[in-house]
Amino acid sequence: MHNLYIPYLPESSKEYAKDAINSGWISSLGKYPELVSNLLAEKMGVKHALLINNGTAATHLTTICLKEFFPNVKNVIVPGACYVAAYNSLVYENYKEIRASDLDLDTWNMSIKPDMIDDQSAIMAVHNLGGIINIPKLLSKYNTPIIEDNCEGFFGSYEGKPSGSKSFCSSLSFFGNKNITTGEGGAFITDNENVYEFAKKVHGQGQTQTRYIHDVLGYNYRMTNIQAALLLGQLEEYDYILQEKNRVYNRYKENLKDNKFISFQKNEANTIHSMWMMGIRFHQLSSYEDSCNFFNLSGIETRPMFYPHNIHKHLSIHGSCPNSEILHNQVTLFPSHIFLSNNDIDYICSRIIDFIGVIFQQWVDKNDFI
């Protein structure tokens, strides 16, 4: 089976993890969290990177900070489809007015209309699959706070800067299927000293400088020393991982270029894709289930594009999103990890071409085309 994702753990990550275990510091204390925070902030081009126990918790911290520093915000604009953690993070903070902006059929990201914005609005920008929204462009267009769910965007950029670096604050995920992973894990990113100090307090259960005295509602969102050790080895091989992700993505695109029956996720102007997940849109596909069944029989693991927000019954989000439904039905996510050989990618692409023939014939039969 060609797995959707296989984590890359260099020998240095394993050695650092052993060192963390042998030191006896296996919880959030130890030398590795500070080492990783400093290196991550450097990679992100920001002043502060706070390590978190998972990406969802990091995203929740962005909404907590939004509420603390922008209490006038009453409604938040979100994508019509994205991973549910972004939506949940707003629900946790009782943002009752959540408005969905439908996805663009080319970029597969939110397409905000001016009439959605007022003086009580904020934007939660989610970089779907690693396709990057141009945040500096949004900031120049709208005078409104922006937080970023950059959990799928690490390695991406806008206007020459790392994605996640130019909004009010942003989140990263280091889940097992991400470009860099600790199994679970994440980070909170900001350039604002006050925001960083507040988030640091909240992520440490709201404790003041006096131990066991707490003055805000807090959470235990800390990353362990062992997780940070695993992360350090991967961050040190940032350039190699990026090089290999480029190889994988370029091989897919070269093999499938100029095929009018499919399309790739398009980059917004002055952005670079994070290359987290390879998505392909089959224009004649009516249901992801057909795609899943075909590729499963071919030994290829896949995933669908995210469901539209209205599928999640616990949510109350305003706005119809027909494009989001189209993309859910037509986009299939393919193996994207760096252990894929060129021969592996060539095989997957050959089956993609075979599948195009199958669904085109089904379309011909359905439309009685001669």
mmCIF file of C-alpha atoms in Angstrom:
data_model
loop_
_atom_site.group_PDB
_atom_site.id
_atom_site.type_symbol
_atom_site.label_atom_id
_atom_site.label_comp_id
_atom_site.label_asym_id
_atom_site.label_seq_id
_atom_site.Cartn_x
_atom_site.Cartn_y
_atom_site.Cartn_z
ATOM 1 C CA MET A 1 0.000 0.000 0.000
ATOM 2 C CA HIS A 2 1.243 3.475 -0.883
ATOM 3 C CA ASN A 3 0.444 5.279 2.352
ATOM 4 C CA LEU A 4 -0.840 8.831 2.339
ATOM 5 C CA TYR A 5 1.863 9.908 4.751
ATOM 6 C CA ILE A 6 4.920 8.476 6.507
ATOM 7 C CA PRO A 7 6.705 10.688 9.063
ATOM 8 C CA TYR A 8 10.374 11.482 8.535
ATOM 9 C CA LEU A 9 12.398 11.052 11.735
ATOM 10 C CA PRO A 10 16.144 11.549 11.164
ATOM 11 C CA GLU A 11 18.639 9.813 13.425
ATOM 12 C CA SER A 12 19.323 13.122 15.172
ATOM 13 C CA SER A 13 15.674 13.299 16.295
ATOM 14 C CA LYS A 14 15.945 9.839 17.815
ATOM 15 C CA GLU A 15 19.226 10.665 19.559
ATOM 16 C CA TYR A 16 17.822 13.906 20.978
ATOM 17 C CA ALA A 17 14.738 12.033 22.221
ATOM 18 C CA LYS A 18 16.943 9.439 23.942
ATOM 19 C CA ASP A 19 18.916 12.257 25.523
ATOM 20 C CA ALA A 20 15.703 13.846 26.803
ATOM 21 C CA ILE A 21 14.585 10.529 28.313
ATOM 22 C CA ASN A 22 17.981 9.884 29.896
ATOM 23 C CA SER A 23 17.991 13.387 31.395
ATOM 24 C CA GLY A 24 14.880 12.538 33.402
ATOM 25 C CA TRP A 25 13.099 15.643 32.095
ATOM 26 C CA ILE A 26 10.257 14.015 30.210
ATOM 27 C CA SER A 27 7.473 16.580 30.730
ATOM 28 C CA SER A 28 7.515 20.241 29.651
ATOM 29 C CA LEU A 29 10.774 21.101 31.463
ATOM 30 C CA GLY A 30 14.199 20.432 29.965
ATOM 31 C CA LYS A 31 16.518 22.016 27.433
ATOM 32 C CA TYR A 32 14.769 21.118 24.176
ATOM 33 C CA PRO A 33 11.653 23.356 24.262
ATOM 34 C CA GLU A 34 13.784 26.506 24.445
ATOM 35 C CA LEU A 35 16.157 25.282 21.720
ATOM 36 C CA VAL A 36 13.250 24.496 19.421
ATOM 37 C CA SER A 37 11.335 27.694 20.187
ATOM 38 C CA ASN A 38 14.352 29.792 19.246
ATOM 39 C CA LEU A 39 15.049 27.857 16.044
ATOM 40 C CA LEU A 40 11.385 27.834 15.028
ATOM 41 C CA ALA A 41 11.059 31.593 15.583
ATOM 42 C CA GLU A 42 14.114 32.041 13.371
ATOM 43 C CA LYS A 43 12.645 29.860 10.615
ATOM 44 C CA MET A 44 9.330 31.728 10.837
ATOM 45 C CA GLY A 45 10.954 35.165 10.875
ATOM 46 C CA VAL A 46 9.129 36.191 14.072
ATOM 47 C CA LYS A 47 10.062 37.177 17.616
ATOM 48 C CA HIS A 48 8.083 34.482 19.419
ATOM 49 C CA ALA A 49 7.270 30.798 18.882
ATOM 50 C CA LEU A 50 5.463 29.094 21.763
ATOM 51 C CA LEU A 51 5.458 25.280 21.676
ATOM 52 C CA ILE A 52 2.021 23.691 22.182
ATOM 53 C CA ASN A 53 0.858 20.101 22.741
ATOM 54 C CA ASN A 54 -1.083 19.939 19.454
ATOM 55 C CA GLY A 55 -2.224 22.028 16.500
ATOM 56 C CA THR A 56 -5.836 22.266 17.665
ATOM 57 C CA ALA A 57 -4.717 23.719 21.006
ATOM 58 C CA ALA A 58 -2.458 26.182 19.166
ATOM 59 C CA THR A 59 -5.399 27.264 17.008
ATOM 60 C CA HIS A 60 -7.570 27.605 20.105
ATOM 61 C CA LEU A 61 -4.935 29.942 21.560
ATOM 62 C CA THR A 62 -5.258 32.210 18.523
ATOM 63 C CA THR A 63 -8.995 32.591 19.159
ATOM 64 C CA ILE A 64 -8.422 33.191 22.889
ATOM 65 C CA CYS A 65 -5.983 35.979 22.036
ATOM 66 C CA LEU A 66 -8.344 37.410 19.445
ATOM 67 C CA LYS A 67 -11.052 37.682 22.096
ATOM 68 C CA GLU A 68 -8.691 39.164 24.684
ATOM 69 C CA PHE A 69 -7.127 41.842 22.494
ATOM 70 C CA PHE A 70 -10.083 42.593 20.206
ATOM 71 C CA PRO A 71 -13.151 42.414 22.469
ATOM 72 C CA ASN A 72 -15.171 44.436 19.928
ATOM 73 C CA VAL A 73 -15.091 41.564 17.424
ATOM 74 C CA LYS A 74 -18.517 39.943 17.208
ATOM 75 C CA ASN A 75 -18.256 37.893 14.029
ATOM 76 C CA VAL A 76 -15.460 35.872 12.491
ATOM 77 C CA ILE A 77 -15.192 34.919 8.830
ATOM 78 C CA VAL A 78 -14.037 31.371 8.110
ATOM 79 C CA PRO A 79 -13.608 29.189 5.000
ATOM 80 C CA GLY A 80 -16.644 27.295 3.701
ATOM 81 C CA ALA A 81 -14.640 24.089 4.148
ATOM 82 C CA CYS A 82 -11.535 23.339 6.184
ATOM 83 C CA TYR A 83 -10.405 21.002 8.954
ATOM 84 C CA VAL A 84 -12.950 21.190 11.777
ATOM 85 C CA ALA A 85 -10.431 22.314 14.431
ATOM 86 C CA ALA A 86 -10.576 25.860 13.049
ATOM 87 C CA TYR A 87 -14.349 26.004 13.510
ATOM 88 C CA ASN A 88 -14.258 24.344 16.923
ATOM 89 C CA SER A 89 -11.666 26.818 18.194
ATOM 90 C CA LEU A 90 -14.144 29.652 17.653
ATOM 91 C CA VAL A 91 -16.996 27.698 19.219
ATOM 92 C CA TYR A 92 -14.836 27.115 22.326
ATOM 93 C CA GLU A 93 -14.734 30.904 22.772
ATOM 94 C CA ASN A 94 -18.486 31.322 22.171
ATOM 95 C CA TYR A 95 -18.234 33.234 18.919
ATOM 96 C CA LYS A 96 -21.876 32.791 17.995
ATOM 97 C CA GLU A 97 -21.655 34.758 14.743
ATOM 98 C CA ILE A 98 -19.411 32.722 12.449
ATOM 99 C CA ARG A 99 -19.727 33.489 8.747
ATOM 100 C CA ALA A 100 -18.523 31.203 5.981
ATOM 101 C CA SER A 101 -16.772 32.484 2.889
ATOM 102 C CA ASP A 102 -17.090 29.977 0.062
ATOM 103 C CA LEU A 103 -13.967 28.442 -1.447
ATOM 104 C CA ASP A 104 -12.484 29.628 -4.710
ATOM 105 C CA LEU A 105 -12.591 26.857 -7.323
ATOM 106 C CA ASP A 106 -9.002 27.588 -8.372
ATOM 107 C CA THR A 107 -7.139 28.182 -5.092
ATOM 108 C CA TRP A 108 -9.447 26.004 -2.899
ATOM 109 C CA ASN A 109 -9.178 28.710 -0.245
ATOM 110 C CA MET A 110 -11.679 31.231 1.145
ATOM 111 C CA SER A 111 -12.706 34.030 -1.199
ATOM 112 C CA ILE A 112 -13.768 36.985 0.950
ATOM 113 C CA LYS A 113 -16.300 39.472 -0.391
ATOM 114 C CA PRO A 114 -16.139 43.109 0.826
ATOM 115 C CA ASP A 115 -19.743 43.069 2.021
ATOM 116 C CA MET A 116 -18.817 40.381 4.584
ATOM 117 C CA ILE A 117 -16.552 42.800 6.476
ATOM 118 C CA ASP A 118 -17.658 45.403 9.022
ATOM 119 C CA ASP A 119 -16.052 47.112 12.032
ATOM 120 C CA GLN A 120 -16.887 44.140 14.261
ATOM 121 C CA SER A 121 -15.350 41.496 11.983
ATOM 122 C CA ALA A 122 -12.236 39.375 12.139
ATOM 123 C CA ILE A 123 -10.873 36.822 9.687
ATOM 124 C CA MET A 124 -9.650 33.329 10.457
ATOM 125 C CA ALA A 125 -7.529 32.491 7.421
ATOM 126 C CA VAL A 126 -6.939 28.762 6.893
ATOM 127 C CA HIS A 127 -4.321 27.673 4.351
ATOM 128 C CA ASN A 128 -6.155 24.633 2.967
ATOM 129 C CA LEU A 129 -3.856 21.724 2.092
ATOM 130 C CA GLY A 130 -0.897 24.129 2.113
ATOM 131 C CA GLY A 131 -2.235 26.524 -0.511
ATOM 132 C CA ILE A 132 -1.339 29.922 0.925
ATOM 133 C CA ILE A 133 -3.654 32.917 1.305
ATOM 134 C CA ASN A 134 -1.838 36.217 0.744
ATOM 135 C CA ILE A 135 -2.253 37.698 4.232
ATOM 136 C CA PRO A 136 -0.322 40.942 3.587
ATOM 137 C CA LYS A 137 -2.656 41.608 0.649
ATOM 138 C CA LEU A 138 -5.718 40.973 2.857
ATOM 139 C CA LEU A 139 -4.335 43.283 5.546
ATOM 140 C CA SER A 140 -3.843 46.068 3.020
ATOM 141 C CA LYS A 141 -7.397 45.625 1.741
ATOM 142 C CA TYR A 142 -9.317 45.225 5.004
ATOM 143 C CA ASN A 143 -8.765 47.037 8.293
ATOM 144 C CA THR A 144 -9.639 44.005 10.388
ATOM 145 C CA PRO A 145 -7.790 41.561 12.678
ATOM 146 C CA ILE A 146 -6.569 38.364 11.035
ATOM 147 C CA ILE A 147 -5.550 35.154 12.749
ATOM 148 C CA GLU A 148 -4.085 32.263 10.767
ATOM 149 C CA ASP A 149 -4.636 28.554 11.034
ATOM 150 C CA ASN A 150 -1.274 27.767 9.456
ATOM 151 C CA CYS A 151 -1.379 24.106 10.510
ATOM 152 C CA GLU A 152 -1.142 22.966 6.885
ATOM 153 C CA GLY A 153 0.987 25.880 5.724
ATOM 154 C CA PHE A 154 4.432 25.319 7.269
ATOM 155 C CA PHE A 155 7.037 25.701 4.459
ATOM 156 C CA GLY A 156 4.678 28.057 2.585
ATOM 157 C CA SER A 157 5.135 31.798 2.096
ATOM 158 C CA TYR A 158 3.454 35.035 1.048
ATOM 159 C CA GLU A 159 5.190 38.123 -0.295
ATOM 160 C CA GLY A 160 8.531 36.454 0.447
ATOM 161 C CA LYS A 161 7.728 35.873 4.141
ATOM 162 C CA PRO A 162 6.825 32.571 5.878
ATOM 163 C CA SER A 163 3.090 31.970 6.102
ATOM 164 C CA GLY A 164 1.896 32.560 9.648
ATOM 165 C CA SER A 165 4.313 35.434 10.234
ATOM 166 C CA LYS A 166 2.318 38.540 9.302
ATOM 167 C CA SER A 167 -1.065 38.109 10.977
ATOM 168 C CA PHE A 168 -1.949 39.031 14.567
ATOM 169 C CA CYS A 169 -1.051 35.483 15.567
ATOM 170 C CA SER A 170 -1.060 32.028 13.994
ATOM 171 C CA SER A 171 -0.939 28.319 14.746
ATOM 172 C CA LEU A 172 1.176 25.422 13.497
ATOM 173 C CA SER A 173 0.570 21.685 13.710
ATOM 174 C CA PHE A 174 3.175 18.960 14.050
ATOM 175 C CA PHE A 175 0.704 16.071 13.800
ATOM 176 C CA GLY A 176 1.981 12.791 12.372
ATOM 177 C CA ASN A 177 0.965 13.639 8.795
ATOM 178 C CA LYS A 178 2.562 17.111 8.671
ATOM 179 C CA ASN A 179 5.781 18.167 6.926
ATOM 180 C CA ILE A 180 7.505 18.195 10.335
ATOM 181 C CA THR A 181 6.065 16.110 13.156
ATOM 182 C CA THR A 182 6.247 15.150 16.807
ATOM 183 C CA GLY A 183 3.311 12.744 16.509
ATOM 184 C CA GLU A 184 1.176 15.385 18.181
ATOM 185 C CA GLY A 185 2.362 18.915 18.824
ATOM 186 C CA GLY A 186 2.010 22.450 17.546
ATOM 187 C CA ALA A 187 3.128 26.045 17.999
ATOM 188 C CA PHE A 188 1.668 29.493 18.576
ATOM 189 C CA ILE A 189 3.358 32.227 16.531
ATOM 190 C CA THR A 190 3.325 35.995 17.046
ATOM 191 C CA ASP A 191 5.499 39.102 16.736
ATOM 192 C CA ASN A 192 3.639 40.878 19.538
ATOM 193 C CA GLU A 193 5.297 40.728 22.972
ATOM 194 C CA ASN A 194 2.064 41.290 24.913
ATOM 195 C CA VAL A 195 0.208 38.646 22.931
ATOM 196 C CA TYR A 196 3.058 36.184 23.473
ATOM 197 C CA GLU A 197 3.119 36.739 27.238
ATOM 198 C CA PHE A 198 -0.649 36.342 27.499
ATOM 199 C CA ALA A 199 -0.643 33.158 25.375
ATOM 200 C CA LYS A 200 2.263 31.758 27.390
ATOM 201 C CA LYS A 201 0.324 32.277 30.611
ATOM 202 C CA VAL A 202 -2.865 30.717 29.205
ATOM 203 C CA HIS A 203 -1.030 27.687 27.807
ATOM 204 C CA GLY A 204 0.499 27.115 31.282
ATOM 205 C CA GLN A 205 -2.849 26.933 33.117
ATOM 206 C CA GLY A 206 -3.033 30.666 33.759
ATOM 207 C CA GLN A 207 -0.333 30.670 36.410
ATOM 208 C CA THR A 208 1.135 34.005 37.529
ATOM 209 C CA GLN A 209 4.819 34.475 38.378
ATOM 210 C CA THR A 210 3.920 33.103 41.812
ATOM 211 C CA ARG A 211 3.605 29.324 41.638
ATOM 212 C CA TYR A 212 0.075 27.983 42.196
ATOM 213 C CA ILE A 213 -1.547 31.423 41.922
ATOM 214 C CA HIS A 214 -3.601 31.768 38.748
ATOM 215 C CA ASP A 215 -5.356 34.888 37.488
ATOM 216 C CA VAL A 216 -6.838 33.870 34.113
ATOM 217 C CA LEU A 217 -8.609 30.796 32.821
ATOM 218 C CA GLY A 218 -5.809 28.624 31.502
ATOM 219 C CA TYR A 219 -5.174 25.283 29.866
ATOM 220 C CA ASN A 220 -2.459 22.663 30.018
ATOM 221 C CA TYR A 221 -1.284 23.128 26.433
ATOM 222 C CA ARG A 222 2.440 22.569 26.962
ATOM 223 C CA MET A 223 4.698 20.452 24.743
ATOM 224 C CA THR A 224 6.941 17.871 26.390
ATOM 225 C CA ASN A 225 10.723 17.887 26.326
ATOM 226 C CA ILE A 226 10.658 14.587 24.392
ATOM 227 C CA GLN A 227 8.379 15.995 21.698
ATOM 228 C CA ALA A 228 10.601 19.061 21.363
ATOM 229 C CA ALA A 229 13.648 16.802 21.015
ATOM 230 C CA LEU A 230 12.011 14.974 18.094
ATOM 231 C CA LEU A 231 11.177 18.327 16.529
ATOM 232 C CA LEU A 232 14.688 19.726 16.829
ATOM 233 C CA GLY A 233 16.248 17.051 14.631
ATOM 234 C CA GLN A 234 13.693 17.708 11.880
ATOM 235 C CA LEU A 235 14.043 21.491 12.031
ATOM 236 C CA GLU A 236 17.780 21.048 11.614
ATOM 237 C CA GLU A 237 17.009 19.203 8.357
ATOM 238 C CA TYR A 238 14.530 21.820 7.164
ATOM 239 C CA ASP A 239 16.324 22.359 3.836
ATOM 240 C CA TYR A 240 16.485 18.637 3.036
ATOM 241 C CA ILE A 241 12.799 18.088 3.806
ATOM 242 C CA LEU A 242 11.862 21.104 1.684
ATOM 243 C CA GLN A 243 14.013 19.825 -1.177
ATOM 244 C CA GLU A 244 12.348 16.419 -1.100
ATOM 245 C CA LYS A 245 8.845 17.887 -0.867
ATOM 246 C CA ASN A 246 9.669 19.912 -3.978
ATOM 247 C CA ARG A 247 10.806 16.760 -5.758
ATOM 248 C CA VAL A 248 7.579 14.921 -4.945
ATOM 249 C CA TYR A 249 5.325 17.805 -5.999
ATOM 250 C CA ASN A 250 7.220 18.562 -9.192
ATOM 251 C CA ARG A 251 7.135 14.889 -10.220
ATOM 252 C CA TYR A 252 3.341 14.758 -9.879
ATOM 253 C CA LYS A 253 2.909 17.972 -11.836
ATOM 254 C CA GLU A 254 5.325 17.012 -14.591
ATOM 255 C CA ASN A 255 3.680 13.606 -15.053
ATOM 256 C CA LEU A 256 0.165 15.054 -15.215
ATOM 257 C CA LYS A 257 0.742 18.397 -16.929
ATOM 258 C CA ASP A 258 -1.565 19.582 -19.709
ATOM 259 C CA ASN A 259 -4.301 17.104 -18.803
ATOM 260 C CA LYS A 260 -7.541 19.015 -19.355
ATOM 261 C CA PHE A 261 -9.631 16.615 -17.245
ATOM 262 C CA ILE A 262 -7.863 17.469 -13.982
ATOM 263 C CA SER A 263 -6.456 20.510 -12.231
ATOM 264 C CA PHE A 264 -4.096 21.198 -9.354
ATOM 265 C CA GLN A 265 -4.597 23.707 -6.566
ATOM 266 C CA LYS A 266 -3.501 27.085 -7.948
ATOM 267 C CA ASN A 267 -1.274 29.451 -6.008
ATOM 268 C CA GLU A 268 -2.533 32.911 -5.207
ATOM 269 C CA ALA A 269 -0.278 35.677 -6.584
ATOM 270 C CA ASN A 270 2.995 36.129 -4.663
ATOM 271 C CA THR A 271 2.549 32.991 -2.577
ATOM 272 C CA ILE A 272 4.366 29.653 -2.460
ATOM 273 C CA HIS A 273 2.544 26.416 -1.592
ATOM 274 C CA SER A 274 3.720 24.541 1.507
ATOM 275 C CA MET A 275 3.485 21.280 -0.449
ATOM 276 C CA TRP A 276 1.840 19.569 2.495
ATOM 277 C CA MET A 277 -0.659 17.492 0.554
ATOM 278 C CA MET A 278 -0.992 16.765 -3.160
ATOM 279 C CA GLY A 279 -4.592 17.353 -4.194
ATOM 280 C CA ILE A 280 -6.004 16.684 -7.664
ATOM 281 C CA ARG A 281 -9.396 17.822 -8.861
ATOM 282 C CA PHE A 282 -11.155 15.453 -11.274
ATOM 283 C CA HIS A 283 -13.569 17.744 -13.107
ATOM 284 C CA GLN A 284 -16.089 15.038 -14.041
ATOM 285 C CA LEU A 285 -16.069 13.249 -10.683
ATOM 286 C CA SER A 286 -19.429 13.199 -8.910
ATOM 287 C CA SER A 287 -18.337 11.610 -5.612
ATOM 288 C CA TYR A 288 -15.055 11.062 -3.787
ATOM 289 C CA GLU A 289 -16.248 7.542 -2.923
ATOM 290 C CA ASP A 290 -15.704 6.470 -6.540
ATOM 291 C CA SER A 291 -12.156 7.779 -6.390
ATOM 292 C CA CYS A 292 -11.456 6.201 -3.010
ATOM 293 C CA ASN A 293 -12.648 2.766 -4.136
ATOM 294 C CA PHE A 294 -10.631 2.846 -7.357
ATOM 295 C CA PHE A 295 -7.338 3.863 -5.768
ATOM 296 C CA ASN A 296 -7.772 1.585 -2.771
ATOM 297 C CA LEU A 297 -7.955 -1.367 -5.172
ATOM 298 C CA SER A 298 -4.750 -0.007 -6.751
ATOM 299 C CA GLY A 299 -2.942 -0.011 -3.406
ATOM 300 C CA ILE A 300 -3.021 3.779 -3.051
ATOM 301 C CA GLU A 301 -4.310 5.445 0.109
ATOM 302 C CA THR A 302 -6.249 8.680 -0.451
ATOM 303 C CA ARG A 303 -8.330 11.245 1.429
ATOM 304 C CA PRO A 304 -11.148 13.589 0.393
ATOM 305 C CA MET A 305 -11.099 17.373 0.411
ATOM 306 C CA PHE A 306 -12.680 18.740 3.602
ATOM 307 C CA TYR A 307 -16.463 18.695 3.916
ATOM 308 C CA PRO A 308 -18.499 21.931 3.759
ATOM 309 C CA HIS A 309 -19.214 23.424 7.183
ATOM 310 C CA ASN A 310 -22.929 22.514 7.133
ATOM 311 C CA ILE A 311 -22.099 18.782 7.291
ATOM 312 C CA HIS A 312 -20.928 19.182 10.905
ATOM 313 C CA LYS A 313 -24.191 19.119 12.872
ATOM 314 C CA HIS A 314 -22.792 20.711 16.041
ATOM 315 C CA LEU A 315 -21.880 23.908 14.205
ATOM 316 C CA SER A 316 -23.990 26.968 13.477
ATOM 317 C CA ILE A 317 -22.180 28.809 10.691
ATOM 318 C CA HIS A 318 -23.910 31.233 8.352
ATOM 319 C CA GLY A 319 -23.503 31.102 4.588
ATOM 320 C CA SER A 320 -24.108 28.647 1.763
ATOM 321 C CA CYS A 321 -20.981 27.285 0.098
ATOM 322 C CA PRO A 322 -21.719 25.487 -3.203
ATOM 323 C CA ASN A 323 -18.080 25.636 -4.359
ATOM 324 C CA SER A 324 -16.987 23.904 -1.168
ATOM 325 C CA GLU A 325 -19.341 21.034 -1.946
ATOM 326 C CA ILE A 326 -18.042 20.764 -5.511
ATOM 327 C CA LEU A 327 -14.449 20.618 -4.309
ATOM 328 C CA HIS A 328 -15.254 18.025 -1.663
ATOM 329 C CA ASN A 329 -16.744 15.767 -4.331
ATOM 330 C CA GLN A 330 -14.064 16.310 -6.962
ATOM 331 C CA VAL A 331 -10.751 16.668 -5.092
ATOM 332 C CA THR A 332 -8.723 13.635 -4.049
ATOM 333 C CA LEU A 333 -5.611 13.838 -1.862
ATOM 334 C CA PHE A 334 -2.707 11.568 -2.771
ATOM 335 C CA PRO A 335 0.444 10.261 -1.010
ATOM 336 C CA SER A 336 2.760 13.213 -0.429
ATOM 337 C CA HIS A 337 5.568 12.074 1.906
ATOM 338 C CA ILE A 338 9.272 12.296 1.084
ATOM 339 C CA PHE A 339 9.849 8.531 1.131
ATOM 340 C CA LEU A 340 8.025 8.245 -2.216
ATOM 341 C CA SER A 341 10.482 7.297 -4.943
ATOM 342 C CA ASN A 342 10.095 8.679 -8.440
ATOM 343 C CA ASN A 343 8.940 5.207 -9.498
ATOM 344 C CA ASP A 344 6.269 5.282 -6.777
ATOM 345 C CA ILE A 345 4.987 8.620 -8.023
ATOM 346 C CA ASP A 346 5.067 7.441 -11.623
ATOM 347 C CA TYR A 347 2.919 4.431 -10.684
ATOM 348 C CA ILE A 348 0.398 6.580 -8.813
ATOM 349 C CA CYS A 349 0.209 8.973 -11.753
ATOM 350 C CA SER A 350 -0.355 6.092 -14.168
ATOM 351 C CA ARG A 351 -3.338 4.986 -12.085
ATOM 352 C CA ILE A 352 -4.602 8.586 -11.974
ATOM 353 C CA ILE A 353 -4.543 8.622 -15.781
ATOM 354 C CA ASP A 354 -6.389 5.297 -15.832
ATOM 355 C CA PHE A 355 -9.004 6.706 -13.457
ATOM 356 C CA ILE A 356 -9.500 9.752 -15.683
ATOM 357 C CA GLY A 357 -10.419 7.342 -18.473
ATOM 358 C CA VAL A 358 -12.908 5.543 -16.241
ATOM 359 C CA ILE A 359 -14.759 8.656 -15.073
ATOM 360 C CA PHE A 360 -14.734 10.203 -18.556
ATOM 361 C CA GLN A 361 -16.388 7.074 -19.937
ATOM 362 C CA GLN A 362 -18.948 7.200 -17.122
ATOM 363 C CA TRP A 363 -19.650 10.840 -18.007
ATOM 364 C CA VAL A 364 -20.073 9.916 -21.696
ATOM 365 C CA ASP A 365 -22.483 7.107 -20.824
ATOM 366 C CA LYS A 366 -24.483 9.297 -18.462
ATOM 367 C CA ASN A 367 -24.863 12.074 -21.011
ATOM 368 C CA ASP A 368 -25.472 9.730 -23.936
ATOM 369 C CA PHE A 369 -22.611 11.505 -25.667
ATOM 370 C CA ILE A 370 -21.717 10.395 -29.195
#
